[in-house]
Amino acid sequence: TQLLEQSPQFLSIQEGENLTVYCNSSSVFSSLQWYRQEPGEGPVLLVTVVTGGEVKKLKRLTFQFGDARKDSSLHITAAQPGDTGLYLCAGAQTSGSRLTFGEGTQLTVNP
Amino acid sequence: NAGVTQTPKFQVLKTGQSMTLQCAQDMNHEYMSWYRQDPGMGLRLIHYSVGAGITDQGEVPNGYNVSRSTTEDFPLRLLSAAPSQTSVYFCASSRARLDRAGKLFFGSGTQLSVL
């Protein structure tokens, strides 16, 4: 079983601060996805990274896929209360039929 | 746009009871899956299907059955509920392979409590 470890598990910051969430594995993944989940709802996809070393930006969010395709990071600049939520990374196996999820990072941005 | 619809939203069972969690999608997605979400453990794959008539086990399949008779529906059956099955269950579907352009569309979940 391929495992993904996310850190930190909990993060509480003030509005305007920057933060980084990490997603690490000893296994290689074909692609890495990041989801955001709000209470009472299912996760919603933010981004997919496919190529080792790839960097994608989504407004204030920057996603990076490690060169070896074993790890990824999510960096948020100038966090806002609307960024509050559970952030999940998920790695796709080469078979294309499974996603392995990390444990999640609960982010709280205080006004 | 309905997307992925799960019913019921909440359910309380007694140990030993059986029930079916319903999942339907209207996006003509071939891939469908069931996950359970427990605190501190992320989402764990129970069963998945790559098309009608095809199902396979995920990480935690014990105590659950699935079938896929149509493209639209993918019900999850609990044969004899146990307190360890208390969790939030999510159904998800995808148009394409998950290692390429595929992304999961999730339902809003079913909160199940087994007493």
mmCIF file of C-alpha atoms in Angstrom:
data_model
loop_
_atom_site.group_PDB
_atom_site.id
_atom_site.type_symbol
_atom_site.label_atom_id
_atom_site.label_comp_id
_atom_site.label_asym_id
_atom_site.label_seq_id
_atom_site.Cartn_x
_atom_site.Cartn_y
_atom_site.Cartn_z
ATOM 1 C CA THR A 1 0.000 0.000 0.000
ATOM 2 C CA GLN A 2 1.338 3.397 -0.980
ATOM 3 C CA LEU A 3 1.193 5.882 1.889
ATOM 4 C CA LEU A 4 1.070 9.668 1.870
ATOM 5 C CA GLU A 5 1.996 11.634 4.977
ATOM 6 C CA GLN A 6 0.800 15.192 5.356
ATOM 7 C CA SER A 7 2.201 17.779 7.717
ATOM 8 C CA PRO A 8 1.239 19.618 9.716
ATOM 9 C CA GLN A 9 -2.018 17.946 10.714
ATOM 10 C CA PHE A 10 -3.390 21.188 12.195
ATOM 11 C CA LEU A 11 -2.474 24.783 11.400
ATOM 12 C CA SER A 12 -3.968 27.929 12.930
ATOM 13 C CA ILE A 13 -2.679 31.255 11.631
ATOM 14 C CA GLN A 14 -3.616 34.913 11.406
ATOM 15 C CA GLU A 15 -4.973 36.547 8.281
ATOM 16 C CA GLY A 16 -2.155 37.761 6.055
ATOM 17 C CA GLU A 17 0.394 35.122 7.080
ATOM 18 C CA ASN A 18 1.986 32.666 4.669
ATOM 19 C CA LEU A 19 1.945 28.893 5.139
ATOM 20 C CA THR A 20 3.161 25.671 3.551
ATOM 21 C CA VAL A 21 1.612 22.209 3.745
ATOM 22 C CA TYR A 22 3.720 19.174 2.905
ATOM 23 C CA CYS A 23 2.785 15.814 1.420
ATOM 24 C CA ASN A 24 5.472 13.115 1.480
ATOM 25 C CA SER A 25 5.776 9.488 0.446
ATOM 26 C CA SER A 26 8.422 6.856 -0.148
ATOM 27 C CA SER A 27 6.491 5.782 -3.256
ATOM 28 C CA VAL A 28 6.405 7.278 -6.737
ATOM 29 C CA PHE A 29 3.061 8.521 -7.995
ATOM 30 C CA SER A 30 1.922 9.130 -11.567
ATOM 31 C CA SER A 31 0.303 12.379 -10.499
ATOM 32 C CA LEU A 32 -0.570 14.261 -7.345
ATOM 33 C CA GLN A 33 -3.831 16.014 -6.655
ATOM 34 C CA TRP A 34 -4.790 18.554 -3.986
ATOM 35 C CA TYR A 35 -8.353 18.817 -2.698
ATOM 36 C CA ARG A 36 -10.049 21.202 -0.290
ATOM 37 C CA GLN A 37 -12.953 20.100 1.881
ATOM 38 C CA GLU A 38 -15.401 22.213 3.869
ATOM 39 C CA PRO A 39 -17.538 20.891 6.766
ATOM 40 C CA GLY A 40 -20.470 18.740 5.641
ATOM 41 C CA GLU A 41 -19.273 18.585 2.041
ATOM 42 C CA GLY A 42 -17.151 16.330 -0.124
ATOM 43 C CA PRO A 43 -13.633 17.329 -1.199
ATOM 44 C CA VAL A 44 -13.259 19.565 -4.246
ATOM 45 C CA LEU A 45 -10.244 19.375 -6.548
ATOM 46 C CA LEU A 46 -7.867 22.367 -6.501
ATOM 47 C CA VAL A 47 -5.104 21.178 -8.829
ATOM 48 C CA THR A 48 -3.397 18.175 -10.439
ATOM 49 C CA VAL A 49 0.380 18.056 -10.954
ATOM 50 C CA VAL A 50 1.751 15.427 -13.299
ATOM 51 C CA THR A 51 5.379 16.170 -14.155
ATOM 52 C CA GLY A 52 8.260 15.924 -11.686
ATOM 53 C CA GLY A 53 9.368 19.449 -10.708
ATOM 54 C CA GLU A 54 6.122 20.973 -11.931
ATOM 55 C CA VAL A 55 4.905 24.174 -10.288
ATOM 56 C CA LYS A 56 1.323 25.402 -10.652
ATOM 57 C CA LYS A 57 -0.122 28.641 -9.347
ATOM 58 C CA LEU A 58 -3.760 29.295 -8.551
ATOM 59 C CA LYS A 59 -4.029 32.937 -7.442
ATOM 60 C CA ARG A 60 -2.417 32.922 -3.953
ATOM 61 C CA LEU A 61 -1.885 29.139 -3.942
ATOM 62 C CA THR A 62 1.312 27.571 -5.312
ATOM 63 C CA PHE A 63 1.591 23.817 -5.780
ATOM 64 C CA GLN A 64 4.825 21.948 -6.415
ATOM 65 C CA PHE A 65 5.489 18.329 -7.385
ATOM 66 C CA GLY A 66 8.851 16.945 -6.305
ATOM 67 C CA ASP A 67 11.420 16.036 -8.957
ATOM 68 C CA ALA A 68 11.168 12.343 -8.025
ATOM 69 C CA ARG A 69 7.328 12.491 -7.943
ATOM 70 C CA LYS A 70 7.277 11.302 -4.329
ATOM 71 C CA ASP A 71 6.326 14.528 -2.593
ATOM 72 C CA SER A 72 4.402 17.747 -3.050
ATOM 73 C CA SER A 73 3.795 21.026 -1.288
ATOM 74 C CA LEU A 74 1.054 23.626 -1.140
ATOM 75 C CA HIS A 75 2.049 27.200 -0.309
ATOM 76 C CA ILE A 76 -0.553 29.862 0.467
ATOM 77 C CA THR A 77 0.470 33.508 0.390
ATOM 78 C CA ALA A 78 -1.339 36.107 2.513
ATOM 79 C CA ALA A 79 -3.903 33.654 3.870
ATOM 80 C CA GLN A 80 -7.505 34.793 4.205
ATOM 81 C CA PRO A 81 -10.336 33.472 6.425
ATOM 82 C CA GLY A 82 -11.941 32.044 3.280
ATOM 83 C CA ASP A 83 -8.949 29.677 2.959
ATOM 84 C CA THR A 84 -10.084 27.851 6.099
ATOM 85 C CA GLY A 85 -10.740 24.176 5.427
ATOM 86 C CA LEU A 86 -9.304 20.669 5.274
ATOM 87 C CA TYR A 87 -6.602 20.299 2.625
ATOM 88 C CA LEU A 88 -5.997 16.809 1.275
ATOM 89 C CA CYS A 89 -3.284 15.538 -1.028
ATOM 90 C CA ALA A 90 -3.895 12.418 -3.100
ATOM 91 C CA GLY A 91 -1.517 10.360 -5.201
ATOM 92 C CA ALA A 92 -2.571 8.438 -8.303
ATOM 93 C CA GLN A 93 -1.130 4.991 -8.938
ATOM 94 C CA THR A 94 0.159 4.080 -12.386
ATOM 95 C CA SER A 95 -2.868 1.817 -12.918
ATOM 96 C CA GLY A 96 -4.987 4.954 -12.979
ATOM 97 C CA SER A 97 -7.690 3.306 -10.929
ATOM 98 C CA ARG A 98 -6.833 4.402 -7.370
ATOM 99 C CA LEU A 99 -6.117 7.554 -5.444
ATOM 100 C CA THR A 100 -4.299 7.299 -2.114
ATOM 101 C CA PHE A 101 -5.141 10.172 0.220
ATOM 102 C CA GLY A 102 -3.057 11.767 2.919
ATOM 103 C CA GLU A 103 -4.503 12.321 6.400
ATOM 104 C CA GLY A 104 -5.290 15.954 5.683
ATOM 105 C CA THR A 105 -4.261 19.352 7.078
ATOM 106 C CA GLN A 106 -6.920 21.317 8.939
ATOM 107 C CA LEU A 107 -6.219 24.994 8.273
ATOM 108 C CA THR A 108 -7.844 27.771 10.280
ATOM 109 C CA VAL A 109 -7.215 31.377 9.278
ATOM 110 C CA ASN A 110 -8.259 33.821 11.962
ATOM 111 C CA PRO A 111 -9.383 37.362 11.025
ATOM 112 C CA ASN B 1 -26.496 20.190 -12.204
ATOM 113 C CA ALA B 2 -26.933 17.232 -9.836
ATOM 114 C CA GLY B 3 -23.415 15.705 -10.136
ATOM 115 C CA VAL B 4 -22.980 12.927 -7.560
ATOM 116 C CA THR B 5 -25.997 12.323 -5.324
ATOM 117 C CA GLN B 6 -25.774 10.321 -2.119
ATOM 118 C CA THR B 7 -28.637 9.162 0.067
ATOM 119 C CA PRO B 8 -29.328 9.142 2.930
ATOM 120 C CA LYS B 9 -27.364 12.053 4.436
ATOM 121 C CA PHE B 10 -27.597 10.630 7.971
ATOM 122 C CA GLN B 11 -28.268 7.110 9.226
ATOM 123 C CA VAL B 12 -28.229 5.391 12.604
ATOM 124 C CA LEU B 13 -28.058 1.594 12.718
ATOM 125 C CA LYS B 14 -27.941 -1.021 15.406
ATOM 126 C CA THR B 15 -25.161 -3.580 15.407
ATOM 127 C CA GLY B 16 -26.019 -6.424 13.051
ATOM 128 C CA GLN B 17 -28.448 -4.483 10.868
ATOM 129 C CA SER B 18 -27.898 -4.234 7.136
ATOM 130 C CA MET B 19 -28.424 -1.275 4.850
ATOM 131 C CA THR B 20 -27.560 0.151 1.447
ATOM 132 C CA LEU B 21 -26.001 3.550 0.826
ATOM 133 C CA GLN B 22 -27.121 4.886 -2.512
ATOM 134 C CA CYS B 23 -24.931 6.750 -4.991
ATOM 135 C CA ALA B 24 -25.964 8.074 -8.408
ATOM 136 C CA GLN B 25 -24.151 10.297 -10.893
ATOM 137 C CA ASP B 26 -25.541 11.989 -13.985
ATOM 138 C CA MET B 27 -22.239 12.820 -15.706
ATOM 139 C CA ASN B 28 -21.852 9.515 -17.578
ATOM 140 C CA HIS B 29 -18.636 8.786 -15.694
ATOM 141 C CA GLU B 30 -17.214 5.302 -16.082
ATOM 142 C CA TYR B 31 -15.225 5.353 -12.825
ATOM 143 C CA MET B 32 -17.004 5.327 -9.464
ATOM 144 C CA SER B 33 -15.703 4.695 -5.961
ATOM 145 C CA TRP B 34 -16.595 4.617 -2.283
ATOM 146 C CA TYR B 35 -14.421 6.094 0.482
ATOM 147 C CA ARG B 36 -14.790 6.302 4.215
ATOM 148 C CA GLN B 37 -13.420 9.256 6.162
ATOM 149 C CA ASP B 38 -12.382 8.927 9.787
ATOM 150 C CA PRO B 39 -10.670 11.601 11.933
ATOM 151 C CA GLY B 40 -6.909 11.662 11.423
ATOM 152 C CA MET B 41 -7.021 8.958 8.757
ATOM 153 C CA GLY B 42 -7.941 10.837 5.618
ATOM 154 C CA LEU B 43 -10.046 9.089 3.009
ATOM 155 C CA ARG B 44 -9.688 5.334 2.605
ATOM 156 C CA LEU B 45 -10.865 3.509 -0.505
ATOM 157 C CA ILE B 46 -13.470 0.781 0.112
ATOM 158 C CA HIS B 47 -14.436 -0.396 -3.383
ATOM 159 C CA TYR B 48 -14.269 1.021 -6.876
ATOM 160 C CA SER B 49 -15.606 0.344 -10.353
ATOM 161 C CA VAL B 50 -14.119 1.216 -13.753
ATOM 162 C CA GLY B 51 -17.365 0.537 -15.586
ATOM 163 C CA ALA B 52 -20.721 -1.237 -15.474
ATOM 164 C CA GLY B 53 -20.296 -4.865 -14.432
ATOM 165 C CA ILE B 54 -16.749 -4.338 -13.112
ATOM 166 C CA THR B 55 -15.887 -3.838 -9.449
ATOM 167 C CA ASP B 56 -12.730 -4.233 -7.384
ATOM 168 C CA GLN B 57 -11.627 -3.961 -3.784
ATOM 169 C CA GLY B 58 -9.851 -0.989 -2.275
ATOM 170 C CA GLU B 59 -7.883 -0.688 0.977
ATOM 171 C CA VAL B 60 -10.697 -1.492 3.440
ATOM 172 C CA PRO B 61 -13.301 -3.717 1.704
ATOM 173 C CA ASN B 62 -14.213 -6.065 4.576
ATOM 174 C CA GLY B 63 -17.854 -5.827 5.643
ATOM 175 C CA TYR B 64 -18.942 -4.032 2.465
ATOM 176 C CA ASN B 65 -20.346 -5.208 -0.858
ATOM 177 C CA VAL B 66 -20.868 -3.317 -4.106
ATOM 178 C CA SER B 67 -22.353 -3.938 -7.527
ATOM 179 C CA ARG B 68 -22.460 -1.860 -10.710
ATOM 180 C CA SER B 69 -25.358 -2.821 -12.925
ATOM 181 C CA THR B 70 -25.624 0.587 -14.629
ATOM 182 C CA THR B 71 -23.192 3.413 -15.391
ATOM 183 C CA GLU B 72 -25.175 5.798 -13.185
ATOM 184 C CA ASP B 73 -25.535 3.848 -9.923
ATOM 185 C CA PHE B 74 -23.020 2.372 -7.476
ATOM 186 C CA PRO B 75 -24.678 1.273 -4.209
ATOM 187 C CA LEU B 76 -22.659 0.272 -1.136
ATOM 188 C CA ARG B 77 -24.092 -2.479 1.056
ATOM 189 C CA LEU B 78 -23.269 -3.040 4.705
ATOM 190 C CA LEU B 79 -24.057 -6.679 5.350
ATOM 191 C CA SER B 80 -24.007 -6.716 9.171
ATOM 192 C CA ALA B 81 -23.181 -3.320 10.630
ATOM 193 C CA ALA B 82 -20.506 -3.027 13.312
ATOM 194 C CA PRO B 83 -19.539 -0.036 15.492
ATOM 195 C CA SER B 84 -16.197 0.069 13.633
ATOM 196 C CA GLN B 85 -18.158 1.080 10.531
ATOM 197 C CA THR B 86 -19.236 4.349 12.137
ATOM 198 C CA SER B 87 -17.830 6.897 9.700
ATOM 199 C CA VAL B 88 -18.602 9.410 6.984
ATOM 200 C CA TYR B 89 -18.956 7.716 3.611
ATOM 201 C CA PHE B 90 -18.265 9.459 0.315
ATOM 202 C CA CYS B 91 -19.078 8.338 -3.187
ATOM 203 C CA ALA B 92 -16.976 9.795 -5.999
ATOM 204 C CA SER B 93 -16.842 9.509 -9.774
ATOM 205 C CA SER B 94 -14.411 10.421 -12.528
ATOM 206 C CA ARG B 95 -14.601 10.824 -16.289
ATOM 207 C CA ALA B 96 -10.998 9.892 -17.023
ATOM 208 C CA ARG B 97 -8.138 7.839 -15.610
ATOM 209 C CA LEU B 98 -7.024 9.216 -12.251
ATOM 210 C CA ASP B 99 -3.343 9.269 -13.228
ATOM 211 C CA ARG B 100 -3.950 11.665 -16.100
ATOM 212 C CA ALA B 101 -6.703 14.207 -16.523
ATOM 213 C CA GLY B 102 -9.115 12.399 -14.246
ATOM 214 C CA LYS B 103 -10.365 14.104 -11.110
ATOM 215 C CA LEU B 104 -12.822 12.872 -8.533
ATOM 216 C CA PHE B 105 -16.218 14.494 -8.146
ATOM 217 C CA PHE B 106 -17.521 13.776 -4.657
ATOM 218 C CA GLY B 107 -21.004 13.524 -3.244
ATOM 219 C CA SER B 108 -21.831 15.373 -0.034
ATOM 220 C CA GLY B 109 -21.429 12.294 2.138
ATOM 221 C CA THR B 110 -23.441 10.007 4.416
ATOM 222 C CA GLN B 111 -22.864 10.215 8.170
ATOM 223 C CA LEU B 112 -23.365 6.691 9.523
ATOM 224 C CA SER B 113 -23.486 5.782 13.205
ATOM 225 C CA VAL B 114 -23.608 2.160 14.338
ATOM 226 C CA LEU B 115 -24.682 1.656 17.943
#
